[in-house]
Short mmCIF file of C-alpha atoms and ligand atoms in Angstrom, two decimals:
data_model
loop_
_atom_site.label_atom_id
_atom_site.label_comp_id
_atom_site.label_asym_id
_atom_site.label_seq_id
_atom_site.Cartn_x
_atom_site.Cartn_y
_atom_site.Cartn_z
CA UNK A 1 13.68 -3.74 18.83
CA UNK A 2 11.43 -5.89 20.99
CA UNK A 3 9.54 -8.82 21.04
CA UNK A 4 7.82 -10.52 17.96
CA UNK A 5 4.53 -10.49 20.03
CA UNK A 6 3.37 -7.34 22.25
CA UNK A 7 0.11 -8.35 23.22
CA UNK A 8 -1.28 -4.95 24.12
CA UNK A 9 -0.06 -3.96 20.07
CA UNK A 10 -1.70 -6.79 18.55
CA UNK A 11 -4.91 -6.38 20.87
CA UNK A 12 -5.10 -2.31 19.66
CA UNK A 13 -4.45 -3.48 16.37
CA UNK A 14 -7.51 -6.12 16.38
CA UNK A 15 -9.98 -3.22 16.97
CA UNK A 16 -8.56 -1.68 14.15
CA UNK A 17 -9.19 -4.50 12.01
CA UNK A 18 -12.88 -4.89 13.45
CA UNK A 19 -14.67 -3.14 10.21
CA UNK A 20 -12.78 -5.76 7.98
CA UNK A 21 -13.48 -8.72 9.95
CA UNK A 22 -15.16 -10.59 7.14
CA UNK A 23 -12.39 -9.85 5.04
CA UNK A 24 -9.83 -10.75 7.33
CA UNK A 25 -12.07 -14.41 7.91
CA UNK A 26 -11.76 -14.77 4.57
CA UNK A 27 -7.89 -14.22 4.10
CA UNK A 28 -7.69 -16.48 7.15
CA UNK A 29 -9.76 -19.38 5.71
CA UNK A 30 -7.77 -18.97 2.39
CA UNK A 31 -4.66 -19.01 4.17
CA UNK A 32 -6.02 -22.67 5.78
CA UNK A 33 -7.40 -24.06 2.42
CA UNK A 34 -3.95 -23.13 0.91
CA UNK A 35 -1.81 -24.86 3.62
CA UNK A 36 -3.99 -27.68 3.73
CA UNK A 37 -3.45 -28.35 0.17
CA UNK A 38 0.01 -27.58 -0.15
CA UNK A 39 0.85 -30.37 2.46
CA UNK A 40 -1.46 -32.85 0.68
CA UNK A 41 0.29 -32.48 -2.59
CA UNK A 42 2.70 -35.32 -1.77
CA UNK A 43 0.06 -37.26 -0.09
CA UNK A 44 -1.35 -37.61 -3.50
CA UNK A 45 1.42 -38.39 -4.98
CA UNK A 46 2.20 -41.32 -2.19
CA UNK A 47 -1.70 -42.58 -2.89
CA UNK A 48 -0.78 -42.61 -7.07
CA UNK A 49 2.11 -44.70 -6.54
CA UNK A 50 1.31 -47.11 -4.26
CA UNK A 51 -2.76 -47.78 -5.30
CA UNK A 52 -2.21 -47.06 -9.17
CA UNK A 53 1.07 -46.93 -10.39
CA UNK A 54 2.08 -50.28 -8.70
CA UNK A 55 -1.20 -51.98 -9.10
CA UNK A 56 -0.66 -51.32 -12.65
CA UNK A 57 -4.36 -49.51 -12.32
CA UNK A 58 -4.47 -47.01 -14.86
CA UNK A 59 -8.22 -45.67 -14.20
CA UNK A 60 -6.71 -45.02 -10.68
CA UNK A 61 -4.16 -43.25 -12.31
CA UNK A 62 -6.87 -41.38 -13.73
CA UNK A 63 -8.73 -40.40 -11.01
CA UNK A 64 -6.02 -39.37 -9.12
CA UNK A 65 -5.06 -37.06 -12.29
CA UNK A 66 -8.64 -35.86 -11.91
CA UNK A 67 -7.86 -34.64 -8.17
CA UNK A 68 -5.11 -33.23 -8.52
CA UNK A 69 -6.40 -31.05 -11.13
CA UNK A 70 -9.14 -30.36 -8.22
CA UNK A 71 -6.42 -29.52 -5.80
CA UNK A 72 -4.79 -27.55 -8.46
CA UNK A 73 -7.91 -25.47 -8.88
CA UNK A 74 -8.40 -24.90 -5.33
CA UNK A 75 -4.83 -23.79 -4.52
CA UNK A 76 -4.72 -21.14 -7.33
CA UNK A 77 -8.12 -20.47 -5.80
CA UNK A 78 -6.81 -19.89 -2.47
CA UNK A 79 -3.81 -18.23 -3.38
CA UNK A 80 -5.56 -15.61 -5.36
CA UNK A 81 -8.12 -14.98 -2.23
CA UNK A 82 -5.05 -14.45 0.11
CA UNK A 83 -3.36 -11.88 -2.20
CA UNK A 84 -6.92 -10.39 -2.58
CA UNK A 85 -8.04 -10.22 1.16
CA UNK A 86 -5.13 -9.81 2.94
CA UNK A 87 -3.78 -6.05 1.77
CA UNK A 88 -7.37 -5.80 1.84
CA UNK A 89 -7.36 -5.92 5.61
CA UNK A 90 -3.85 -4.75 6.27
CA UNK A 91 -4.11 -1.21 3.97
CA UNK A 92 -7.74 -0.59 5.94
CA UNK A 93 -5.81 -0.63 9.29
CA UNK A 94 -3.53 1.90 8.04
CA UNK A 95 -6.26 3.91 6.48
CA UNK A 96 -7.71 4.34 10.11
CA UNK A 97 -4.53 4.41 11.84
CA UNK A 98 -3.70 7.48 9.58
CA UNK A 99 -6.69 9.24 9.65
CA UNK A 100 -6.74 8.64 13.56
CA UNK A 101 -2.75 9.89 14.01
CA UNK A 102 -3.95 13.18 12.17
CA UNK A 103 -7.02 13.82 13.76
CA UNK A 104 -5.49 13.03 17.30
CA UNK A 105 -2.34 15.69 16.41
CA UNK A 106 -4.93 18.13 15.32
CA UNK A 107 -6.00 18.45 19.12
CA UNK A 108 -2.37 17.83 20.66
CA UNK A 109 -1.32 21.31 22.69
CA UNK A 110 0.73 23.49 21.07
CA UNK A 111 3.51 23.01 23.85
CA UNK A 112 3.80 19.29 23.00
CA UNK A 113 4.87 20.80 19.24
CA UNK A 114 7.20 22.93 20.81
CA UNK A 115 8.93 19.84 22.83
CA UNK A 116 8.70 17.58 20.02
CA UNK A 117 10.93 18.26 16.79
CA UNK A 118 8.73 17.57 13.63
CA UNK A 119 10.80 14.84 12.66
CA UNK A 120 10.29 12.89 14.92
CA UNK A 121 6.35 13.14 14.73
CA UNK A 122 6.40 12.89 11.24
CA UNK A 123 8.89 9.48 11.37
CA UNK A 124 5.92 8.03 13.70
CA UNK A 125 2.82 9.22 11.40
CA UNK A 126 4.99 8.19 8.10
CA UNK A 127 7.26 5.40 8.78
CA UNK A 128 6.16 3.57 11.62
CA UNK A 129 2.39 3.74 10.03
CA UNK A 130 4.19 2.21 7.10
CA UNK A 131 6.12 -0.63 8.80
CA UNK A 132 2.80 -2.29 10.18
CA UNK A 133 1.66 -2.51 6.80
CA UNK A 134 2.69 -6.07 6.76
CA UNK A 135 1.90 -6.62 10.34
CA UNK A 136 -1.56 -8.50 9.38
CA UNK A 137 -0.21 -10.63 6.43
CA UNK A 138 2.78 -11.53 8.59
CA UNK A 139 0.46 -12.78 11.59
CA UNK A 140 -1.43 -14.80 8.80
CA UNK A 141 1.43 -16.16 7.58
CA UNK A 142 3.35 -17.11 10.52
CA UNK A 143 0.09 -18.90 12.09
CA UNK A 144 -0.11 -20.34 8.47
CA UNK A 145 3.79 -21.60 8.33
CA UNK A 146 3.76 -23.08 11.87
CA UNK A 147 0.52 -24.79 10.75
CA UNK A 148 1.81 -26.65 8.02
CA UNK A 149 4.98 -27.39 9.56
CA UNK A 150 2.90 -29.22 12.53
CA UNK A 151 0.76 -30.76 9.72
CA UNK A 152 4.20 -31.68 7.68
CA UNK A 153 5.45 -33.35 10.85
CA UNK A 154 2.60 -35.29 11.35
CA UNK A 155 2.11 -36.18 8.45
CA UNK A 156 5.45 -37.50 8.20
CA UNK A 157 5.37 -39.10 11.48
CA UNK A 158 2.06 -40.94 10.42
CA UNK A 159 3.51 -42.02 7.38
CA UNK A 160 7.07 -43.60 8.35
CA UNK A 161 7.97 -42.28 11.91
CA UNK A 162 11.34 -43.96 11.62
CA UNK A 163 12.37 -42.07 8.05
CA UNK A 164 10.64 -38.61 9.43
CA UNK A 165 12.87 -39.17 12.96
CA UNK A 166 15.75 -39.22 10.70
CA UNK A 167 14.95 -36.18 8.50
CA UNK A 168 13.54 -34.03 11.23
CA UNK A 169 17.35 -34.64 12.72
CA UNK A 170 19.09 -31.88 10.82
CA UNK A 171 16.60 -29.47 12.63
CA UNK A 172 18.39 -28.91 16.06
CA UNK A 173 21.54 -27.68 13.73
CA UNK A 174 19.05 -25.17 11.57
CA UNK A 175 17.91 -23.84 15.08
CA UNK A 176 21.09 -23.18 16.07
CA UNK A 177 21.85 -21.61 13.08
CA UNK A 178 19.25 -19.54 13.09
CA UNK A 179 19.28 -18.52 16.66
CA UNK A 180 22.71 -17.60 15.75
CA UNK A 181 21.13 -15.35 12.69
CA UNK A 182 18.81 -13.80 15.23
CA UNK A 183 21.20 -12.21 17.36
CA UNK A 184 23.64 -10.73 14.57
CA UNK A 185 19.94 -9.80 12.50
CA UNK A 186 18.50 -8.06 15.26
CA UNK A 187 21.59 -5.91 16.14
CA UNK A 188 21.81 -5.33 12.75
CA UNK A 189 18.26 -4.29 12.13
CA UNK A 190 18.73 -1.65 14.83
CA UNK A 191 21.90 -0.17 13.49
CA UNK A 192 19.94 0.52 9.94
CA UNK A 193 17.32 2.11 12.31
CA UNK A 194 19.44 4.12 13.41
CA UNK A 195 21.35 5.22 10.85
CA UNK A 196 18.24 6.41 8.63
CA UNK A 197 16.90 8.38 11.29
CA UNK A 198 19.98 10.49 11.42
CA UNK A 199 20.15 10.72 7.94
CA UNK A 200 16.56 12.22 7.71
CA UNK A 201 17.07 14.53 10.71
CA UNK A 202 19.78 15.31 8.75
CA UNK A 203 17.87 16.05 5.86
CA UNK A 204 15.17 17.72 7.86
CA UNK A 205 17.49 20.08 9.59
CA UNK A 206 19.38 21.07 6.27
CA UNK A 207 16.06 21.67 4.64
CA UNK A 208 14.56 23.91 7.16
CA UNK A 209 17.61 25.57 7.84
CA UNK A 210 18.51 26.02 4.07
CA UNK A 211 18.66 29.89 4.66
CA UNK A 212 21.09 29.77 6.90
CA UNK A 213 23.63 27.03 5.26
CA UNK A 214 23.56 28.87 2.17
CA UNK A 215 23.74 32.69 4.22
CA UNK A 216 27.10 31.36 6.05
CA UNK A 217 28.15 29.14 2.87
CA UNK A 218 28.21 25.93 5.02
CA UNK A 219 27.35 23.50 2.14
CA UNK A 220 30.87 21.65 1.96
CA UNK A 221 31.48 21.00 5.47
CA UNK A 222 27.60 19.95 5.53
CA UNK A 223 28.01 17.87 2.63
CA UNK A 224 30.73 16.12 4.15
CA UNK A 225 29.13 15.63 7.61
CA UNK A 226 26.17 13.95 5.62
CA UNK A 227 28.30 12.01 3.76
CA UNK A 228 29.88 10.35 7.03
CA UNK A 229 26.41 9.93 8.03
CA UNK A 230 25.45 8.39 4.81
CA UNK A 231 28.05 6.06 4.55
CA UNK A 232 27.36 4.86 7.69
CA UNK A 233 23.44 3.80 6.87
CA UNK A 234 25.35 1.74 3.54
CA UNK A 235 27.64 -0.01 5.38
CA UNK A 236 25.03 -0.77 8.42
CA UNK A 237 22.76 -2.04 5.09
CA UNK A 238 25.21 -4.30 3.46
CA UNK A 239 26.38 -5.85 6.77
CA UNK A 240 22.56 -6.86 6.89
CA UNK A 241 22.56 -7.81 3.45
CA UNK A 242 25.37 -10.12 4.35
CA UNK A 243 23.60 -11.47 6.98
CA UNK A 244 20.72 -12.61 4.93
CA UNK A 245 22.66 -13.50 2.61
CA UNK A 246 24.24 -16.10 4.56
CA UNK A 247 20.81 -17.74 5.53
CA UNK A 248 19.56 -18.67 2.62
CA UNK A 249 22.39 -20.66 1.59
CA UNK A 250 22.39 -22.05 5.00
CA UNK A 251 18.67 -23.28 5.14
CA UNK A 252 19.32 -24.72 1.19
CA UNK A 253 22.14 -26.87 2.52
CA UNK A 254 20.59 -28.11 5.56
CA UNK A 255 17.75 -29.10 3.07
CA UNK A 256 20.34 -30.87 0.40
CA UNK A 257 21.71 -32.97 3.14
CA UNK A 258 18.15 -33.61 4.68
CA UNK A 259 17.07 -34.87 1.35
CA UNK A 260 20.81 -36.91 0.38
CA UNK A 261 19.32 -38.67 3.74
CA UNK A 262 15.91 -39.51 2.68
CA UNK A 263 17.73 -40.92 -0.79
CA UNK A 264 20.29 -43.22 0.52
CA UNK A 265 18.40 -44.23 3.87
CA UNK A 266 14.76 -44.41 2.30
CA UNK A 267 16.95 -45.86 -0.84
CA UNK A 268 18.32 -48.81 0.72
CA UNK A 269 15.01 -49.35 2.78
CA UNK A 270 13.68 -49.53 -0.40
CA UNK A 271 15.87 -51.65 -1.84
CA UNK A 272 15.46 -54.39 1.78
CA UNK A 273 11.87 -53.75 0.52
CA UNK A 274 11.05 -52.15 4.23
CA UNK A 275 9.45 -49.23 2.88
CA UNK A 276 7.50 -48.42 -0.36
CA UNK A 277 9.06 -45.91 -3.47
CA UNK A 278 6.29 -43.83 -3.08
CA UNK A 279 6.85 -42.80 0.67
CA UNK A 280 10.06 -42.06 -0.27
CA UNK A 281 9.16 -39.54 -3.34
CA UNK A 282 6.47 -38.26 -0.93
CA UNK A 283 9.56 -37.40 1.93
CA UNK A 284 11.98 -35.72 -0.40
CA UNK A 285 8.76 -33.59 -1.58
CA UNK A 286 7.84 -32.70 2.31
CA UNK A 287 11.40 -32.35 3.30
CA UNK A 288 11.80 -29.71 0.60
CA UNK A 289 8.26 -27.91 1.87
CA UNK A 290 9.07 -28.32 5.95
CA UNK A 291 12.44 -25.91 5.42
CA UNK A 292 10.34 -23.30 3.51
CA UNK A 293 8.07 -21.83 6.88
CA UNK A 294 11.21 -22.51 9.03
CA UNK A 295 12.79 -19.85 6.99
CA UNK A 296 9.90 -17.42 6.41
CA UNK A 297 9.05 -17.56 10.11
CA UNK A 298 13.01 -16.41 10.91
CA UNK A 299 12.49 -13.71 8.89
CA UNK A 300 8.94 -12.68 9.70
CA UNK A 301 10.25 -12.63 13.02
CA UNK A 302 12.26 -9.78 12.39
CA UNK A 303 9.29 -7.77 10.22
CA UNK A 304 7.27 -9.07 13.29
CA UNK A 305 9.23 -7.39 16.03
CA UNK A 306 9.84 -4.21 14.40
CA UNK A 307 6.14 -3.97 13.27
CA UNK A 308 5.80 -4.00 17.58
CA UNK A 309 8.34 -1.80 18.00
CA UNK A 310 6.49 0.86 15.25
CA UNK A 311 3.16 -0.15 16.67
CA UNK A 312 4.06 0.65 20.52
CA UNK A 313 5.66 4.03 18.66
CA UNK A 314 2.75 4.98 16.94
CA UNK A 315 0.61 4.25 20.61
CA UNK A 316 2.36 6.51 22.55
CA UNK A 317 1.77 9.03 20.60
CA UNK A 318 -2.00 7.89 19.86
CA UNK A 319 -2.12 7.89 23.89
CA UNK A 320 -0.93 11.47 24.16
CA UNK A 321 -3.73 13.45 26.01
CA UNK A 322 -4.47 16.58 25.52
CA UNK A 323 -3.06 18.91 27.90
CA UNK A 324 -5.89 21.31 27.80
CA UNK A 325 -9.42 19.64 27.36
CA UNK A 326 -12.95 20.70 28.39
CA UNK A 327 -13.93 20.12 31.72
CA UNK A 328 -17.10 17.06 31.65
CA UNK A 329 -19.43 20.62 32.82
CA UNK A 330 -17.87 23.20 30.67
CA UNK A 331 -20.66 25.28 29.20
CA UNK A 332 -20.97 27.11 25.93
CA UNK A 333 -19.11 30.35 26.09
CA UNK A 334 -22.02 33.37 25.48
CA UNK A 335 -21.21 36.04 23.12
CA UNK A 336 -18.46 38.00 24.19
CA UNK A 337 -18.45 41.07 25.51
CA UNK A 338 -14.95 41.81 25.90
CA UNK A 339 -13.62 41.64 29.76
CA UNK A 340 -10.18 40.01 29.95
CA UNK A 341 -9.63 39.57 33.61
CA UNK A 342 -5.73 38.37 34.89
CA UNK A 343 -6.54 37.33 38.80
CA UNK A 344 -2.58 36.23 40.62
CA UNK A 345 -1.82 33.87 37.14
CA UNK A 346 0.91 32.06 37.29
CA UNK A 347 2.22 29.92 34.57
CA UNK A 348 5.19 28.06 33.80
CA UNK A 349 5.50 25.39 30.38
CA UNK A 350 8.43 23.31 32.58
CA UNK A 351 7.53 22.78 36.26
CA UNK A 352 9.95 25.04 38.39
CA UNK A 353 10.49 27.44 35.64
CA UNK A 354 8.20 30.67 36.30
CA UNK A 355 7.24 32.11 32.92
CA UNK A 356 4.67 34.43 35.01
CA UNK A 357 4.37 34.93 38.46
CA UNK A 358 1.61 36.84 40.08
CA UNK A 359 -0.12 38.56 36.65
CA UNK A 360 -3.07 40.87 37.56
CA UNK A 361 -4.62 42.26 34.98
CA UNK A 362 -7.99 43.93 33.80
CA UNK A 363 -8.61 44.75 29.86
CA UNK A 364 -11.87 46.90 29.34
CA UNK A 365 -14.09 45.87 25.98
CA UNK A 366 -12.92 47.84 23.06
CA UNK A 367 -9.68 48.99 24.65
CA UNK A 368 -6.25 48.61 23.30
CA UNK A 369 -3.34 46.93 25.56
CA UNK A 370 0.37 46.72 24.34
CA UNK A 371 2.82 44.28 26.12
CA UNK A 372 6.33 45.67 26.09
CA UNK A 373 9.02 43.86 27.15
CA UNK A 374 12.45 41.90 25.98
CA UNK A 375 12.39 38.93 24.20
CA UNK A 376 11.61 35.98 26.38
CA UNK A 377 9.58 37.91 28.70
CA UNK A 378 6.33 36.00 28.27
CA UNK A 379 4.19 39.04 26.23
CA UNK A 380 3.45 35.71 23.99
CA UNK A 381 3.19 33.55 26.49
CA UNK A 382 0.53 35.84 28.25
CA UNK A 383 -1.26 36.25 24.88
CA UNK A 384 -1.82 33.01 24.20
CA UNK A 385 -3.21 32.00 27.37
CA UNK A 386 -5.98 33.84 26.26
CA UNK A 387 -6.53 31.88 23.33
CA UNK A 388 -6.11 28.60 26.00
CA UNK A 389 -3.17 27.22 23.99
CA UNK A 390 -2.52 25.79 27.51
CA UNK A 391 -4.03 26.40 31.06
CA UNK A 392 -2.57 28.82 33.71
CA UNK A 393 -1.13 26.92 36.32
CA UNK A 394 -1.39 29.10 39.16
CA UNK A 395 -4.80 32.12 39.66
CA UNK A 396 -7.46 32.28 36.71
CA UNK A 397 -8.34 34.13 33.41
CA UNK A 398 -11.74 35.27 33.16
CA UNK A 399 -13.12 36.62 29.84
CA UNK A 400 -16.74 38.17 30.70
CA UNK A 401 -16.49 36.82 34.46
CA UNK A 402 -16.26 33.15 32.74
CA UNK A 403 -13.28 31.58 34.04
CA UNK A 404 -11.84 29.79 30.71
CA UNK A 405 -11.52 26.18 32.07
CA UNK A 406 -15.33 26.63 32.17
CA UNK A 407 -16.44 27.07 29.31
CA UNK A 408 -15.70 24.53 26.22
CA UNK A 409 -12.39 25.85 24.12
CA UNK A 410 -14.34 25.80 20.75
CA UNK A 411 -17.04 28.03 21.97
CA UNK A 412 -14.34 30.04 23.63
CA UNK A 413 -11.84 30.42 20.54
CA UNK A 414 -14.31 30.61 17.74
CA UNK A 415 -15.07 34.24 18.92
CA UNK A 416 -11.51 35.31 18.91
CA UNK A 417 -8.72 35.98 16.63
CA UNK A 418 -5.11 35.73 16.90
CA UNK A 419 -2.08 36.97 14.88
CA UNK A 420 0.96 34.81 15.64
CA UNK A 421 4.50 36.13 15.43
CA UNK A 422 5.43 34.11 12.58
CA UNK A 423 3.37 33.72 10.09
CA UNK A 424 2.60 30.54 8.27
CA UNK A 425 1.30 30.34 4.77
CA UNK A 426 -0.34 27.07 4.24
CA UNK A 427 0.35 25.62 -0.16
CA UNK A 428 -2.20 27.79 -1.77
CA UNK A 429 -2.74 31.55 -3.07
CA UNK A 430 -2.77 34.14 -0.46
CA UNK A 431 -6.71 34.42 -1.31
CA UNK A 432 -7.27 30.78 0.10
CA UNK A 433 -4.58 31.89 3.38
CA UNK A 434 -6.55 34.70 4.65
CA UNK A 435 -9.91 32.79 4.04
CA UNK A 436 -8.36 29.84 6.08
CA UNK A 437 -10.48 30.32 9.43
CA UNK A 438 -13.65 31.81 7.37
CA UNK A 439 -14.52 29.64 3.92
CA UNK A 440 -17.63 31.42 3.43
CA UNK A 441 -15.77 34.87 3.03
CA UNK A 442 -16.53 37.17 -0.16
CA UNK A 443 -13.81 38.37 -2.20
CA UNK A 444 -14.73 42.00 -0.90
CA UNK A 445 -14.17 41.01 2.42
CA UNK A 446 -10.66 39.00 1.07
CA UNK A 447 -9.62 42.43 -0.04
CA UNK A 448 -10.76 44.64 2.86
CA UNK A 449 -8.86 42.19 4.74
CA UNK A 450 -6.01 42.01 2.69
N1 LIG B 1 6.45 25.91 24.58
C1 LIG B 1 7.38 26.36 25.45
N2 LIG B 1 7.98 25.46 26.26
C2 LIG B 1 8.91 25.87 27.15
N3 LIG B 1 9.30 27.13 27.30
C3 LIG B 1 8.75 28.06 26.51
C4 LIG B 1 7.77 27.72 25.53
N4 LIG B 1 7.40 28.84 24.88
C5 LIG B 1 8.10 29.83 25.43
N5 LIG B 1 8.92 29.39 26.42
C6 LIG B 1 9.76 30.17 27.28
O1 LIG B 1 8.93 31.08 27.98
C7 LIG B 1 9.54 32.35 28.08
C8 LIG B 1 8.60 33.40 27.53
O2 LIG B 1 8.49 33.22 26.12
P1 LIG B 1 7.59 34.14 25.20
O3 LIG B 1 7.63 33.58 23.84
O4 LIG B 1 6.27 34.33 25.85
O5 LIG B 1 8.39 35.54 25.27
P2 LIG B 1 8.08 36.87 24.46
O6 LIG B 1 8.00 37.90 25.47
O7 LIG B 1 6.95 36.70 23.55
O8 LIG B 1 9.43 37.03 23.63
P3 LIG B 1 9.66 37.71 22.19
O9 LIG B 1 9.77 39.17 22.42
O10 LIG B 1 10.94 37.11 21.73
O11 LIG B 1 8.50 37.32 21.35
C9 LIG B 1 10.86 32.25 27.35
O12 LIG B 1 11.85 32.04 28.33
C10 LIG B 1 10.72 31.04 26.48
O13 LIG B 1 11.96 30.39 26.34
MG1 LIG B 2 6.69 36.73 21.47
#
């Protein structure tokens, strides 16, 4: 867990967001309208008491009933908009981002497969996608809370600097407190992290592996392993649980004794006639709206810096490159004849471990080669350095005199066929498995296949 800001995330995110940047102006400006009124309320309420209700003006009373109906109207307004417009913008980031994450592992090298357990790819395209869901309605809102708690200070310092000096003074203790909350949160945060990714590797592992556990009848001492495991992501939960717990509490106290202050100081002002009733209602209504954003921006903090944390997660992998891609010239492979051509190839899938060494090799169209060797000899290897699942890192391949790195993979692979080792059966019949590569295949062919 990071920072609540990573500029580079929240810059890659923007582009993201670029086809919904009317909708995001829009949650934005509703955001604005929304804060804007919710800080006037009391202003109102200040202006009815002072120019109406102790003028004894009742048509002023009226009027002001009048706005605040308006205001009424165009908070529920701007409520509804932000509920509308925000998901609207946050769920069209993760549309992209998903379709981008699968599209990008679709060309990823088959090596980087093999050095990177499927968990953990799939806890970056699944969970980390799903903890910047919030990432654009928490932005909004935290620009939205500080906003009104500047505008709630200023307000209140317009109004009666010495009464909001006095109320504001319970805020050094509720940043303490919550700096305090920070350190235990964050620490906390990460244990729950941790804990539910070794649960699901757990999971994972058990679930692939099911074969085996129930071949060597390992299900208790499993069980019992998870359990430990388990029990560990409950208790790191309910410690956090405690933690928030504690805040609220906290924050509503801090607030009680912010507001017994407005009522006995603003009380006996009152009473020396040095300040007017209404001010006074108007305080104990801001006092009660300042503590809410101070809150919600301690715990967007939080969201906000795991959202980074995901976001810089989901990056990396976003930023993976290819290992094999076509070189800028690469031409269009012609139709093959056949020629497979091994010149001196080296190749090794961890620097300074020689899966190869010195391979020459020439296969004649329409002959038949078998590779015999033990297991872990490279006869796979070899193979699929045909297919360029990755480049040789030492002599060249030629297929036809074309040396593979120049011609472009697609043209290259689309004329060839391979049968891997272990076969995978995508969900679906057998039928739609051996028509995976060809769609347009008859059932006559299916079956000569088959
Ligand atoms: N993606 C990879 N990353 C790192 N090392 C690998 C990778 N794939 C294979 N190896 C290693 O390369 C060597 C050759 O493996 P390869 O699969 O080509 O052998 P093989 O001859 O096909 O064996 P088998 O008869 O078991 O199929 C082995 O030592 C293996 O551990
Ligand atoms: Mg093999």
């Amino acid at each position: 867990v990071g920072s609540a800001y990573d500029h580079k995330v929240v810059m890659r995110l923007i582009t993201y967001m670029a086809p919904y940047k009317r909708d995001a102006m829009a949650a934005m400006a509703a955001v604005l309208v929304y804060t804007v009124a919710s800080v006037s309320i009391p202003l109102f309420l200040l202006f009815g008491i002072k120019w109406a209700v102790n003028e004894g003006e009742m048509w002023r009373l009226h009027m002001l009933g009048l706005a605040f109906l308006g205001v009424a109207v165009i908070y529920f307004a701007a409520n509804y908009l932000q509920f509308v417009y925000m998901p609207k913008v946050g769920q069209g980031v993760l549309f992209s981002l998903r379709t981008h994450m699968f599209n990008h592992l679709q060309r990823l090298s088959p090596s980087f497969f093999h050095r990177t357990p499927v968990g953990r790819i799939m806890s970056r395209s699944q969970s980390d996608v799903l903890q910047l869901q919030e990432t654009f309605e928490l932005m909004v809102q935290s620009v939205a809370d500080l906003l009104s708690l500047a505008g709630i200070v200023i307000v209140m310092l317009f109004i009666d600097w010495r009464l909001a000096l006095v109320c504001m003074s319970v805020i050094p203790a509720l940043f303490l407190v919550l700096g305090y909350w920070q350190r235990f949160a964050r620490r906390s945060f990460m244990r729950i992290r941790r804990a539910i990714a070794i649960v699901n590797g757990e999971y994972n592992q058990n679930i692939t592996g099911v074969r085996v556990v129930e071949s060597l009848n390992r299900q208790d001492e499993n069980l019992k392993h998870f359990d430990e495991l388990n029990q560990e992501h409950l208790d790191a939960n309910l410690q956090a649980s405690r933690f928030s717990g504690g805040l609220q509490p906290i924050v509503e106290t801090l607030t009680g004794i912010s507001m017994g202050v407005v009522v006995v100081l603003g009380g006996t002002m009152v009473l020396d006639s040095a300040l007017d009733w209404g001010v006074m209602v108007a305080f104990a209504m801001w006092i009660q709206r300042f503590f809410e954003p101070i809150r919600n921006l301690t715990m967007q903090y939080s969201q906000l810096q795991r959202a980074m944390a995901a976001g810089v997660r989901i990056f990396e992998v976003i930023d993976l490159k290819p290992e094999v891609e076509d070189a800028p010239d690469a031409i269009e492979m012609p139709p093959i004849n056949g020629e497979i051509k091994f010149e001196s190839v080296g190749f090794h899938y961890v620097p300074g471990i020689e899966v190869l060494q010195d391979i020459n090799l020439v296969i004649n169209p329409g002959e038949n080669v078998a590779l015999v060797g033990s297991t872990g000899a490279g006869k796979s290897t070899l193979v699929t350095l045909i297919h360029r699942f990755a480049d040789v890192t030492e002599g060249k391949i030629t297929v036809d005199g074309h040396d593979l790195r120049e011609v472009t993979r697609k043209s290259l692979v689309s004329q060839m066929s391979m049968v891997l080792q272990d076969p995978y059966l995508f969900s679906g019949t057998v039928k739609e498995n051996i028509r995976y590569r060809h769609e347009e295949a008859s059932d006559e062919a299916i079956v000569d296949a088959a």
